[in-house]
XYZ file of C-alpha atoms in Angstrom:
763
model
C 0.000 -0.001 0.001
C 1.400 3.421 -0.969
C 1.958 6.166 1.599
C -0.673 8.304 -0.120
C -3.258 5.512 -0.031
C -2.479 4.700 3.595
C -2.932 8.339 4.603
C -6.149 8.542 2.578
C -7.574 5.526 4.387
C -6.500 6.933 7.737
C -8.125 10.248 6.874
C -11.341 8.438 6.027
C -11.306 6.673 9.378
C -10.543 9.849 11.270
C -13.395 11.618 9.502
C -15.734 9.366 11.430
C -14.737 11.426 14.460
C -17.032 14.134 13.076
C -19.867 12.107 14.497
C -18.492 12.985 17.932
C -18.254 16.741 17.418
C -20.856 18.866 19.217
C -24.025 19.440 17.210
C -26.584 22.181 17.695
C -29.619 21.501 19.863
C -31.792 21.678 16.756
C -29.708 18.991 15.044
C -29.838 16.884 18.184
C -33.636 17.098 18.256
C -33.779 16.178 14.588
C -31.725 13.064 15.351
C -33.924 12.330 18.375
C -36.973 12.453 16.125
C -35.418 9.973 13.682
C -33.822 7.646 16.249
C -35.574 8.071 19.594
C -34.460 4.615 20.795
C -30.807 5.646 20.646
C -31.173 9.164 21.991
C -33.558 8.632 24.869
C -31.715 6.087 26.974
C -29.927 6.227 30.289
C -27.062 4.052 31.505
C -29.346 1.117 32.335
C -30.980 1.103 28.923
C -27.581 1.563 27.269
C -26.130 -1.384 29.184
C -29.111 -3.535 28.205
C -28.648 -2.586 24.557
C -24.943 -3.417 24.772
C -25.633 -6.927 26.098
C -28.238 -7.484 23.398
C -25.839 -6.215 20.718
C -23.030 -8.607 21.651
C -25.040 -11.643 22.778
C -28.311 -11.483 20.857
C -31.505 -13.404 21.475
C -30.008 -16.826 22.086
C -31.009 -20.232 20.822
C -33.831 -22.349 22.231
C -32.991 -26.066 22.123
C -36.638 -27.132 22.260
C -38.819 -24.487 20.563
C -41.894 -26.750 20.692
C -41.565 -27.425 24.425
C -44.751 -26.224 26.233
C -42.830 -26.014 29.533
C -40.221 -23.608 28.151
C -38.782 -21.326 30.878
C -36.499 -19.172 28.714
C -33.327 -21.010 29.761
C -31.631 -20.643 26.402
C -28.215 -21.060 24.857
C -26.382 -17.740 24.520
C -23.184 -17.244 22.561
C -21.132 -14.880 24.716
C -17.969 -15.077 22.624
C -18.373 -11.601 21.086
C -18.711 -10.100 24.558
C -16.157 -12.036 26.578
C -13.759 -13.756 24.168
C -13.214 -11.970 20.856
C -10.594 -9.224 21.028
C -9.834 -9.758 24.717
C -6.463 -10.394 26.340
C -7.858 -13.051 28.673
C -11.125 -14.675 27.565
C -13.923 -15.278 30.042
C -15.947 -18.405 29.268
C -19.512 -17.976 30.527
C -21.529 -21.132 31.081
C -25.233 -21.386 30.332
C -26.557 -20.647 33.845
C -24.435 -17.515 34.256
C -25.109 -16.283 30.713
C -28.843 -16.510 31.396
C -28.443 -14.627 34.687
C -26.503 -11.834 32.999
C -28.938 -11.480 30.095
C -31.943 -11.543 32.430
C -30.319 -8.863 34.588
C -29.688 -6.647 31.563
C -33.247 -7.127 30.340
C -34.597 -6.238 33.770
C -32.910 -2.842 33.375
C -35.358 -2.232 30.554
C -38.254 -2.500 32.996
C -36.894 0.389 35.041
C -37.379 -1.596 38.245
C -33.712 -2.316 38.974
C -32.302 1.112 39.654
C -30.945 2.400 42.961
C -28.988 -0.765 43.681
C -25.428 -2.027 43.879
C -25.023 -5.077 41.672
C -22.585 -7.379 43.418
C -21.162 -10.246 41.405
C -20.244 -12.774 44.052
C -17.971 -15.734 43.445
C -15.068 -17.634 44.961
C -11.419 -17.068 44.176
C -10.575 -18.393 40.721
C -14.090 -18.109 39.327
C -13.005 -15.417 36.850
C -14.740 -12.402 38.414
C -12.000 -9.911 37.562
C -11.683 -11.225 34.014
C -15.449 -10.997 33.635
C -15.572 -7.373 34.768
C -12.532 -6.243 32.785
C -13.864 -7.778 29.576
C -17.349 -6.445 30.216
C -16.090 -2.878 30.677
C -13.780 -3.162 27.683
C -16.668 -4.164 25.442
C -18.918 -1.493 26.967
C -16.326 1.142 26.116
C -16.019 -0.235 22.583
C -19.793 -0.347 22.153
C -20.233 3.281 23.180
C -17.660 4.214 20.556
C -19.848 2.695 17.831
C -22.806 4.537 16.264
C -25.142 1.920 17.802
C -23.871 2.825 21.254
C -23.641 6.607 21.033
C -25.257 8.556 23.848
C -25.183 12.311 24.219
C -24.448 14.898 26.880
C -24.995 18.640 27.216
C -22.279 21.082 26.272
C -22.709 24.857 26.545
C -21.282 27.221 23.946
C -21.771 30.617 25.510
C -21.560 33.545 23.127
C -20.012 36.333 25.242
C -21.184 39.083 22.891
C -24.857 38.091 23.329
C -24.659 38.446 27.092
C -22.580 41.648 27.234
C -19.011 40.385 26.856
C -16.194 40.157 29.408
C -15.270 42.939 31.780
C -12.163 45.134 31.719
C -9.023 43.176 30.853
C -7.196 44.706 33.835
C -9.940 43.344 36.108
C -9.448 39.964 34.531
C -5.733 40.201 35.231
C -6.345 41.154 38.870
C -8.691 38.204 39.329
C -6.167 35.795 37.804
C -3.063 37.134 39.469
C -3.444 34.946 42.538
C -3.803 31.876 40.323
C -1.112 32.474 37.725
C 1.348 34.578 39.771
C 3.819 37.101 38.456
C 5.997 35.915 35.608
C 9.492 36.759 36.730
C 11.278 39.067 34.355
C 8.104 39.986 32.529
C 5.944 43.031 32.749
C 2.273 43.159 33.601
C 1.428 43.980 30.017
C 2.727 40.685 28.745
C 0.675 38.766 31.355
C -2.487 40.684 30.459
C -1.801 39.995 26.798
C -1.422 36.287 27.542
C -4.726 36.212 29.397
C -6.379 38.165 26.578
C -5.207 35.560 24.093
C -6.352 32.762 26.376
C -9.832 34.221 26.804
C -10.157 35.086 23.125
C -9.330 31.496 22.216
C -12.308 30.390 24.282
C -14.838 32.271 22.203
C -17.440 31.025 22.505
C -16.855 29.690 25.999
C -17.439 25.918 25.960
C -18.537 24.260 29.201
C -19.399 20.565 29.254
C -21.891 19.154 31.712
C -19.731 17.455 34.355
C -22.627 15.077 35.144
C -23.082 14.038 31.498
C -26.773 14.933 31.474
C -28.825 13.959 28.448
C -29.586 17.117 26.409
C -33.309 16.363 26.510
C -33.247 17.304 30.215
C -32.690 20.936 29.218
C -36.420 21.035 28.456
C -38.129 22.042 31.723
C -39.901 19.093 33.362
C -43.286 20.751 33.184
C -43.063 20.895 29.383
C -41.216 17.697 28.482
C -44.199 15.426 27.936
C -45.974 17.864 25.658
C -42.706 18.707 23.859
C -41.881 15.055 23.159
C -45.435 14.344 22.132
C -44.990 16.870 19.318
C -41.390 15.886 18.539
C -41.667 12.077 18.327
C -43.503 10.766 15.284
C -42.924 7.059 15.923
C -46.219 6.132 17.594
C -44.999 2.735 18.834
C -42.013 4.326 20.563
C -44.155 7.131 21.907
C -46.468 4.592 23.541
C -43.484 3.034 25.327
C -42.053 6.427 26.232
C -45.217 7.631 27.939
C -46.287 4.395 29.591
C -43.283 2.281 30.519
C -41.363 2.615 33.754
C -38.005 2.396 31.986
C -38.604 5.914 30.594
C -39.718 7.553 33.850
C -36.341 9.233 34.101
C -37.108 11.315 31.002
C -39.912 13.091 32.846
C -38.621 13.021 36.428
C -34.907 13.799 36.335
C -33.545 17.279 36.902
C -30.598 18.993 35.292
C -27.378 18.943 37.236
C -26.893 21.971 39.494
C -24.318 23.598 37.189
C -26.430 23.258 34.028
C -29.529 24.370 35.894
C -27.725 27.478 37.149
C -26.438 28.290 33.688
C -29.896 27.776 32.210
C -31.637 30.176 34.569
C -28.859 32.779 34.605
C -28.566 32.924 30.833
C -32.326 32.935 30.397
C -32.464 36.069 32.532
C -29.813 37.769 30.406
C -31.159 36.837 26.978
C -34.138 38.258 25.158
C -35.812 34.934 24.403
C -35.494 31.179 25.161
C -34.617 30.559 21.509
C -31.375 32.508 21.998
C -30.605 30.313 24.984
C -31.197 27.099 23.010
C -28.761 28.332 20.367
C -26.069 28.148 23.041
C -26.892 24.536 23.903
C -25.167 21.736 22.014
C -25.043 17.962 22.243
C -21.904 15.919 21.976
C -21.133 12.259 22.232
C -20.578 11.002 25.767
C -16.993 9.746 25.606
C -16.550 6.767 27.956
C -12.917 6.286 28.918
C -11.910 3.976 31.751
C -8.297 5.144 31.847
C -9.386 8.758 32.347
C -12.185 7.787 34.729
C -14.707 9.438 32.437
C -17.979 7.481 32.304
C -16.228 4.393 33.709
C -14.297 4.294 36.968
C -12.841 1.127 38.476
C -11.579 1.147 42.053
C -9.196 -1.436 43.449
C -8.936 -2.087 47.204
C -5.655 -0.178 47.452
C -6.965 2.981 45.783
C -7.180 5.723 48.386
C -10.420 7.473 49.206
C -10.609 11.045 47.904
C -13.625 13.046 48.905
C -12.405 16.479 47.856
C -14.829 18.204 45.491
C -13.621 19.035 42.006
C -13.389 22.759 41.376
C -12.042 24.420 38.228
C -10.837 27.917 39.190
C -10.188 28.936 35.587
C -13.723 28.182 34.408
C -15.174 29.620 37.627
C -13.381 32.949 37.220
C -14.332 33.190 33.560
C -17.991 32.486 34.362
C -17.969 35.022 37.197
C -16.574 37.695 34.911
C -18.795 36.773 31.999
C -22.019 36.587 34.019
C -21.094 39.621 36.173
C -22.074 37.595 39.242
C -19.824 35.426 41.375
C -22.800 33.514 42.820
C -24.739 32.833 39.608
C -23.026 29.568 38.715
C -21.016 27.628 41.243
C -18.782 25.334 39.180
C -18.314 22.531 41.678
C -18.929 18.801 41.470
C -17.736 15.513 42.930
C -15.817 12.672 41.308
C -19.107 10.757 41.226
C -20.383 13.181 38.595
C -17.777 11.837 36.186
C -19.530 8.455 36.173
C -23.060 9.798 36.285
C -24.972 7.914 33.573
C -21.926 5.661 33.497
C -20.445 2.741 35.415
C -18.906 2.950 38.869
C -17.118 -0.357 39.558
C -15.538 -1.739 42.723
C -13.092 -4.496 41.915
C -13.112 -6.267 45.301
C -14.885 -5.510 48.596
C -11.741 -5.213 50.704
C -9.641 -2.474 52.345
C -10.704 0.996 51.094
C -13.440 -0.544 48.956
C -15.349 -1.493 52.110
C -15.659 2.216 52.871
C -16.659 2.932 49.275
C -19.535 0.491 49.570
C -20.670 2.180 52.791
C -20.352 5.642 51.254
C -22.574 4.620 48.364
C -25.416 3.640 50.675
C -27.054 7.058 50.941
C -26.340 7.945 47.328
C -28.032 4.793 46.061
C -31.023 5.210 48.354
C -31.875 8.743 47.240
C -29.718 9.265 44.116
C -28.481 12.419 45.842
C -24.953 13.355 46.854
C -24.055 16.448 48.871
C -21.025 18.402 47.660
C -20.352 21.201 50.132
C -23.636 23.118 50.063
C -24.996 21.860 46.721
C -26.744 18.631 45.805
C -25.803 16.297 42.973
C -28.209 13.805 41.468
C -26.318 10.600 40.719
C -27.778 7.862 38.536
C -24.954 5.444 37.809
C -24.694 1.709 37.336
C -22.891 0.563 40.475
C -21.096 -2.783 40.108
C -18.961 -4.599 42.666
C -17.077 -7.891 42.841
C -17.082 -9.826 46.083
C -15.758 -13.088 47.487
C -18.239 -15.092 49.604
C -16.130 -14.597 52.751
C -16.618 -10.808 52.465
C -20.413 -10.939 52.524
C -20.422 -9.719 56.150
C -19.345 -6.315 54.867
C -22.690 -5.763 53.171
C -24.802 -7.895 55.489
C -23.684 -5.981 58.587
C -25.703 -2.941 57.503
C -29.330 -4.059 57.444
C -30.577 -0.953 55.663
C -28.207 -1.777 52.812
C -29.848 -5.142 52.245
C -32.627 -3.996 49.934
C -30.169 -1.844 47.991
C -28.025 -4.789 46.947
C -28.582 -7.365 44.254
C -26.173 -10.283 44.414
C -25.511 -12.130 41.165
C -23.625 -15.411 41.661
C -20.621 -15.955 39.425
C -19.610 -19.481 40.506
C -17.175 -21.935 39.045
C -18.366 -23.280 35.698
C -21.272 -25.740 35.996
C -21.771 -26.581 32.309
C -19.347 -29.323 31.228
C -19.360 -28.054 27.640
C -18.061 -24.692 28.840
C -15.413 -26.434 30.966
C -14.210 -28.195 27.814
C -14.034 -24.832 26.040
C -11.787 -23.597 28.830
C -9.411 -26.497 28.140
C -9.558 -25.675 24.437
C -8.733 -22.067 25.190
C -5.740 -22.950 27.364
C -4.333 -25.942 25.489
C -5.711 -25.609 21.950
C -8.440 -27.536 20.174
C -5.942 -30.109 19.001
C -6.241 -31.808 22.407
C -9.457 -33.341 21.030
C -7.338 -35.459 18.703
C -5.869 -37.359 21.657
C -9.240 -38.383 23.167
C -11.909 -40.867 22.182
C -15.215 -39.047 21.565
C -17.018 -37.988 24.770
C -14.065 -38.792 27.053
C -12.872 -35.171 27.317
C -16.430 -34.116 28.209
C -16.441 -36.794 30.911
C -13.189 -35.432 32.355
C -14.991 -32.084 32.650
C -17.962 -33.817 34.307
C -15.689 -35.234 37.000
C -14.366 -31.755 37.768
C -17.859 -30.256 37.861
C -19.138 -33.027 40.156
C -16.995 -31.435 42.876
C -18.855 -28.145 42.438
C -22.471 -29.309 42.708
C -24.230 -29.852 46.013
C -25.176 -33.517 46.429
C -28.489 -32.626 48.029
C -31.196 -31.170 45.787
C -34.701 -30.621 47.108
C -36.080 -30.278 43.608
C -34.541 -33.526 42.349
C -35.765 -35.416 45.411
C -39.281 -34.107 44.914
C -39.219 -34.852 41.174
C -37.386 -38.202 40.830
C -39.142 -40.477 43.312
C -36.818 -43.472 42.907
C -33.280 -42.630 41.687
C -32.399 -46.352 41.612
C -34.483 -46.669 38.447
C -31.683 -44.786 36.669
C -28.681 -46.502 38.244
C -27.514 -47.665 34.795
C -27.304 -44.077 33.586
C -26.802 -41.885 36.635
C -25.155 -41.582 40.050
C -27.206 -41.895 43.216
C -27.173 -38.123 43.822
C -28.370 -37.475 40.239
C -25.486 -35.068 39.594
C -25.148 -36.373 36.047
C -28.791 -35.529 35.474
C -28.319 -32.062 36.935
C -25.299 -31.397 34.722
C -27.350 -32.200 31.643
C -30.100 -29.859 32.800
C -27.569 -27.080 33.470
C -26.380 -27.482 29.890
C -29.965 -27.174 28.620
C -30.376 -30.847 27.702
C -33.067 -33.231 28.980
C -31.568 -36.756 28.834
C -33.298 -39.298 26.630
C -32.864 -41.986 29.293
C -35.484 -40.331 31.509
C -38.767 -42.196 31.575
C -41.708 -40.696 29.727
C -43.448 -40.137 33.049
C -40.536 -38.178 34.516
C -40.090 -36.180 31.326
C -43.735 -35.156 31.414
C -43.560 -34.212 35.082
C -40.524 -31.981 34.481
C -42.767 -28.947 34.292
C -41.931 -25.243 34.229
C -42.027 -24.958 38.034
C -39.462 -27.714 38.508
C -37.281 -26.351 35.721
C -37.157 -22.904 37.275
C -36.337 -24.474 40.625
C -33.425 -26.488 39.153
C -32.048 -23.377 37.424
C -32.336 -21.459 40.705
C -30.154 -24.098 42.391
C -27.346 -23.182 39.982
C -27.027 -19.942 41.947
C -25.940 -21.924 45.015
C -23.732 -24.504 43.299
C -20.106 -23.809 42.419
C -19.493 -21.307 45.223
C -17.617 -23.524 47.681
C -13.900 -22.817 47.631
C -13.297 -26.407 48.749
C -14.262 -27.731 45.315
C -12.041 -27.848 42.237
C -11.639 -24.212 41.213
C -11.209 -22.915 37.700
C -7.467 -22.475 38.137
C -7.079 -25.858 39.816
C -9.029 -27.536 37.017
C -6.525 -26.267 34.451
C -3.616 -27.543 36.569
C -5.261 -30.969 36.914
C -5.989 -31.244 33.221
C -2.424 -30.274 32.379
C -1.106 -33.019 34.679
C -3.541 -35.579 33.242
C -2.898 -34.704 29.602
C 0.867 -34.622 30.038
C 0.751 -38.108 31.531
C -1.527 -39.894 29.058
C -1.298 -38.017 25.756
C 2.110 -39.538 25.022
C 0.765 -43.087 25.023
C 0.106 -44.675 21.654
C -3.666 -45.155 21.882
C -6.309 -42.484 22.324
C -7.254 -41.485 25.863
C -10.202 -43.566 27.035
C -12.451 -43.579 30.090
C -10.271 -46.140 31.840
C -7.497 -43.569 32.134
C -9.849 -40.877 33.393
C -11.174 -43.263 36.039
C -7.666 -44.372 37.037
C -6.319 -40.822 37.256
C -8.977 -39.533 39.655
C -9.305 -42.797 41.588
C -5.587 -42.840 42.369
C -5.943 -39.296 43.734
C -9.231 -39.728 45.589
C -7.659 -38.417 48.813
C -6.676 -35.268 46.920
C -10.114 -34.802 45.381
C -12.393 -35.452 48.335
C -15.115 -33.196 46.970
C -15.771 -35.620 44.101
C -18.683 -37.801 45.331
C -17.589 -41.327 46.211
C -19.545 -43.284 43.589
C -19.489 -40.651 40.877
C -16.573 -42.048 38.861
C -18.095 -45.528 38.700
C -21.463 -44.078 37.666
C -19.828 -41.957 34.987
C -18.013 -44.973 33.537
C -21.265 -46.930 33.590
C -23.083 -44.178 31.709
C -20.221 -43.928 29.224
C -20.276 -47.694 28.663
C -24.008 -47.617 28.098
C -23.775 -44.761 25.610
C -20.981 -46.248 23.524
C -22.815 -49.576 23.481
C -25.815 -47.793 21.963
C -23.531 -46.079 19.434
C -22.045 -49.384 18.321
C -25.466 -51.033 18.123
C -26.841 -48.134 16.116
C -23.811 -48.183 13.814
C -24.013 -51.944 13.181
C -27.771 -51.976 12.737
C -28.830 -52.090 9.105
C -32.434 -52.923 8.378
C -34.648 -53.238 5.344
C -37.650 -51.114 6.201
C -39.621 -52.554 3.309
C -39.223 -56.115 4.608
C -40.044 -55.065 8.176
C -43.198 -53.311 6.948
C -44.245 -56.507 5.155
C -43.827 -58.539 8.347
C -45.879 -55.960 10.267
C -48.742 -56.000 7.776
C -48.708 -59.817 7.591
C -48.829 -60.022 11.385
C -51.727 -57.553 11.700
C -53.706 -59.454 9.074
C -52.942 -62.898 10.588
C -53.884 -62.126 14.239
C -57.570 -62.288 13.257
C -57.250 -65.938 12.259
C -56.541 -69.200 14.047
C -53.347 -71.206 13.414
C -53.793 -73.589 10.510
C -55.517 -71.027 8.304
C -54.331 -70.541 4.724
C -54.902 -66.947 3.577
C -53.975 -64.281 1.108
C -53.070 -60.967 2.776
C -55.124 -58.041 1.534
C -52.223 -55.723 2.433
C -49.319 -57.505 0.745
C -51.110 -59.802 -1.730
C -48.966 -62.678 -0.411
C -50.211 -66.135 0.534
C -49.942 -66.848 4.275
C -49.974 -70.018 6.288
C -50.904 -69.016 9.822
C -48.935 -71.178 12.257
C -47.448 -70.840 15.743
C -44.025 -70.801 14.089
C -45.113 -67.830 11.935
C -46.250 -65.901 15.030
C -43.170 -66.890 17.076
C -40.636 -65.580 14.530
C -42.263 -62.177 14.310
C -43.115 -61.905 18.017
C -39.480 -62.563 18.958
C -38.708 -59.274 17.213
C -41.701 -57.415 18.621
C -41.270 -58.415 22.264
C -38.066 -57.419 24.053
C -38.071 -60.280 26.585
C -40.424 -63.202 25.877
C -39.622 -64.692 29.306
C -41.281 -61.708 30.986
C -43.988 -60.808 28.487
C -46.387 -63.535 27.338
C -46.465 -63.635 23.491
C -50.042 -64.884 23.535
C -51.223 -61.968 25.664
C -49.363 -59.574 23.376
C -51.025 -61.171 20.335
C -54.458 -60.846 21.980
C -53.785 -57.169 22.754
C -52.816 -56.494 19.131
C -55.887 -58.323 17.846
C -58.176 -56.312 20.125
C -56.605 -52.965 19.113
C -56.695 -53.944 15.464
C -60.361 -54.917 15.530
C -61.686 -52.124 17.763
C -59.677 -49.119 16.583
C -57.459 -49.753 13.585
C -59.892 -51.566 11.323
C -63.170 -49.982 12.385
C -62.189 -46.359 13.031
C -58.813 -45.420 11.489
C -59.261 -47.450 8.317
C -63.059 -47.528 8.243
C -63.978 -43.950 9.261
C -60.767 -41.978 8.660
C -59.888 -44.016 5.545
C -56.246 -44.371 6.559
C -53.939 -46.861 4.877
C -52.690 -49.588 7.198
C -49.206 -48.014 7.130
C -50.562 -44.780 8.620
C -52.367 -46.291 11.585
C -51.133 -45.940 15.163
C -50.953 -49.694 15.759
C -48.850 -50.336 12.653
C -46.406 -47.546 13.616
C -46.129 -49.024 17.114
C -45.284 -52.479 15.743
C -42.785 -51.006 13.280
C -41.058 -49.049 16.059
C -40.856 -52.105 18.365
C -39.611 -54.318 15.538
C -36.846 -51.886 14.570
C -35.864 -51.213 18.184
C -35.542 -54.866 19.128
C -33.616 -55.692 15.969
C -31.127 -52.986 16.933
C -30.910 -54.201 20.536
C -30.027 -57.725 19.520
C -27.804 -56.882 16.575
C -24.588 -57.529 18.523
C -25.675 -60.802 20.107
C -24.555 -63.186 17.335
C -21.284 -61.297 16.761
C -19.998 -60.461 20.217
C -19.001 -64.053 20.990
C -17.410 -64.569 17.588
C -13.620 -64.371 17.947
C -13.303 -63.661 14.246
C -15.387 -60.508 14.700
C -12.894 -59.115 17.241
C -9.912 -60.080 15.075
C -11.466 -58.520 11.990
C -11.926 -55.252 13.872
C -8.245 -55.253 14.887
C -7.204 -55.996 11.303
C -9.524 -53.413 9.751
C -7.546 -51.218 7.381
C -4.805 -53.823 6.877
C -4.342 -56.405 4.071
C -5.295 -59.178 6.536
C -8.827 -57.817 6.771
C -9.726 -59.223 3.349
C -9.111 -62.777 4.553
C -12.225 -62.822 6.746
C -15.664 -64.133 5.889
C -17.601 -61.758 3.639
C -20.439 -61.396 6.159
C -18.005 -60.345 8.872
C -16.118 -57.895 6.649
C -19.437 -56.406 5.548
C -20.548 -55.934 9.182
C -17.214 -54.468 10.279
C -17.108 -52.063 7.337
C -20.641 -50.910 8.124
C -19.732 -50.501 11.793
C -16.592 -48.448 11.094
C -18.317 -46.293 8.496
C -21.230 -45.346 10.756
C -19.090 -44.754 13.849
C -16.994 -42.280 11.880
C -19.920 -40.646 10.110
C -22.398 -40.383 12.968
C -20.235 -40.186 16.110
C -17.020 -38.460 14.965
C -14.674 -41.392 15.543
C -11.425 -41.773 13.646
C -10.435 -45.186 12.247
C -8.193 -45.691 15.251
C -10.881 -44.539 17.709
C -13.619 -46.693 16.153
C -11.453 -49.827 16.425
C -10.435 -48.941 19.975
C -13.965 -48.436 21.266
C -15.223 -51.682 19.682
C -12.391 -53.696 21.256
C -13.148 -51.936 24.580
C -16.779 -53.121 24.414
C -15.825 -56.692 23.574
C -12.940 -57.084 26.043
C -14.833 -55.483 28.940
C -17.978 -57.497 28.151
C -20.079 -54.323 28.116
C -22.989 -56.070 26.419
C -23.297 -58.501 29.323
C -22.905 -55.647 31.798
C -26.216 -54.188 30.649
C -27.880 -57.436 29.583
C -28.272 -58.730 26.076
C -31.574 -56.875 25.725
C -30.774 -53.779 27.767
C -33.056 -50.807 27.293
C -31.702 -47.984 25.189
């Protein structure tokens, strides 16, 4: 790129700064008319818009679910990861809490509070706040995030000009002092040049008031009714609590004094409004403008901020030393901004106490004047410091505590490992094993006693094949937004909105105990584990995860005693289903024929010779005919009587299928409920028994080991066909590599997993 082109591009970028230059009040009102949503918003509405801009609406996993409780999947990467020095990985429970908090700001009901994000050491609180403020600052520097403040441009000629230059010199002499070696004339000349350069005199609102507040309160509603043409926005403006501030807030004391003093000096209000401008509110954490962050070691400074230069100019210009008292506190600099306390310790304890009265009444006394402060107050706190805020009872209703615990969603924990060690670590694990490592860590963070789970799941032993006795594995799935398929239909139906909200609420109490595996400790543990096992030739399997934590059970006492065994059992069950599903290959057309033949034959006694009206095939109805099909329809013929099943099918067929569905509704046999039920049972049981004839065949195991080698072609064609199908589907449907697919199949055979769950185990 040439120098000329580079400078041209830079010039183009810098031209965007024009958007930040002060604009006349008329131009501001024109913009307010076109974009009222952007102009008429305070810090709480701005913060809510920022969260929505970076996170969006989220993704509902089950849009058809009638018990939906708005616990959705949010992608927080744009807010907490992209463009940050240290990413913060927000799990699903915390992301929902943050979004719900931001949306509550839009109701207007959450003001006058300190928002304390409470979490144990190592939970990422500081990273969270730093990244949040960084993105807030970036957002307010984008057109979508612009907000505006009042700036005065006072035309000295319109209000009578300055006084005698000698008087100005006398007033400034105590400030500037004599310049040694220079005469008085040169000092007066310097002051003249200084004052001339300030024509017109520009005074920014130190409290960053929205320019719309310059309209007197008594006239604002009527004024905005005429100004705003967007009827939908106007309805919200006049009726929603979030916009109450527009009609209730006063100008800061300095702007109010200027307004009334200048109005007295000018011939008409229109001349006054020509001196009022709007400029972009420039948020700058480093300068403490709009964003101020206080660490525990930062000293307390209560001295008011006074600008003698501006004060003397105003006194001379307005011919009255008492007209405008240019004085404000440091709190004014974050009015309509964010005041953040990094940790409630040392001097920050006093800061919290000092904010009590300000938050209660939004008023702060600075010498003899009052400031109205409406800031977003945020604090970070460790659980052991809660006594600081709980010791003052009157502060209780002015605090909202938002838990920021250790990660409770195992998928997010895996993302943390990816972030620290790179995504290539996945290549050293069998599928789902890395997620299970994360589950072990998270098991230390979840309370083993859950009132909601006890009230909902009456008999946890029913799920002992899939879950631990404390149902932590179930809770982890729910925290990740997933309802496990292994839950019974009855329990799925009873998992109503009330119970869901109660489970989500428990996430605010989990992950706060510093005795569990912290975020930092988790990374250390994973590093130790990965360094030990990644060098071995085969992929990391569940056996190594189990061995690693079991050998260190004294070190990890917060991991529930039976959790590892339960996790391995669930893993074994899941991979068994994957292998069954991958090996299962059925001919739906042939299965449908068997189903239609069976439905037709149940109406006749054995010994009958018939021609099926559904298939056109000749049938000989015998007990052998029924037995072959019923073996595939009934999971366990030793527990369920085939004859009773046949009688049930015959009754349903005669009373509902034939008479109503086919007779009244004119459905084809394939579209009836009974046929679909038989088809589903037939397919399911075929899949469940698909491994039975192969698992005890030594050639099957050997063929798997030799898959991908020249020796593989020496096996029986039926075996090679089955193994090829198995490998293909494991890779396609479950993300295995060739090596991983072979390894997991050998694991199932050598550990006799099929027998562990029974030859006809439920899936």
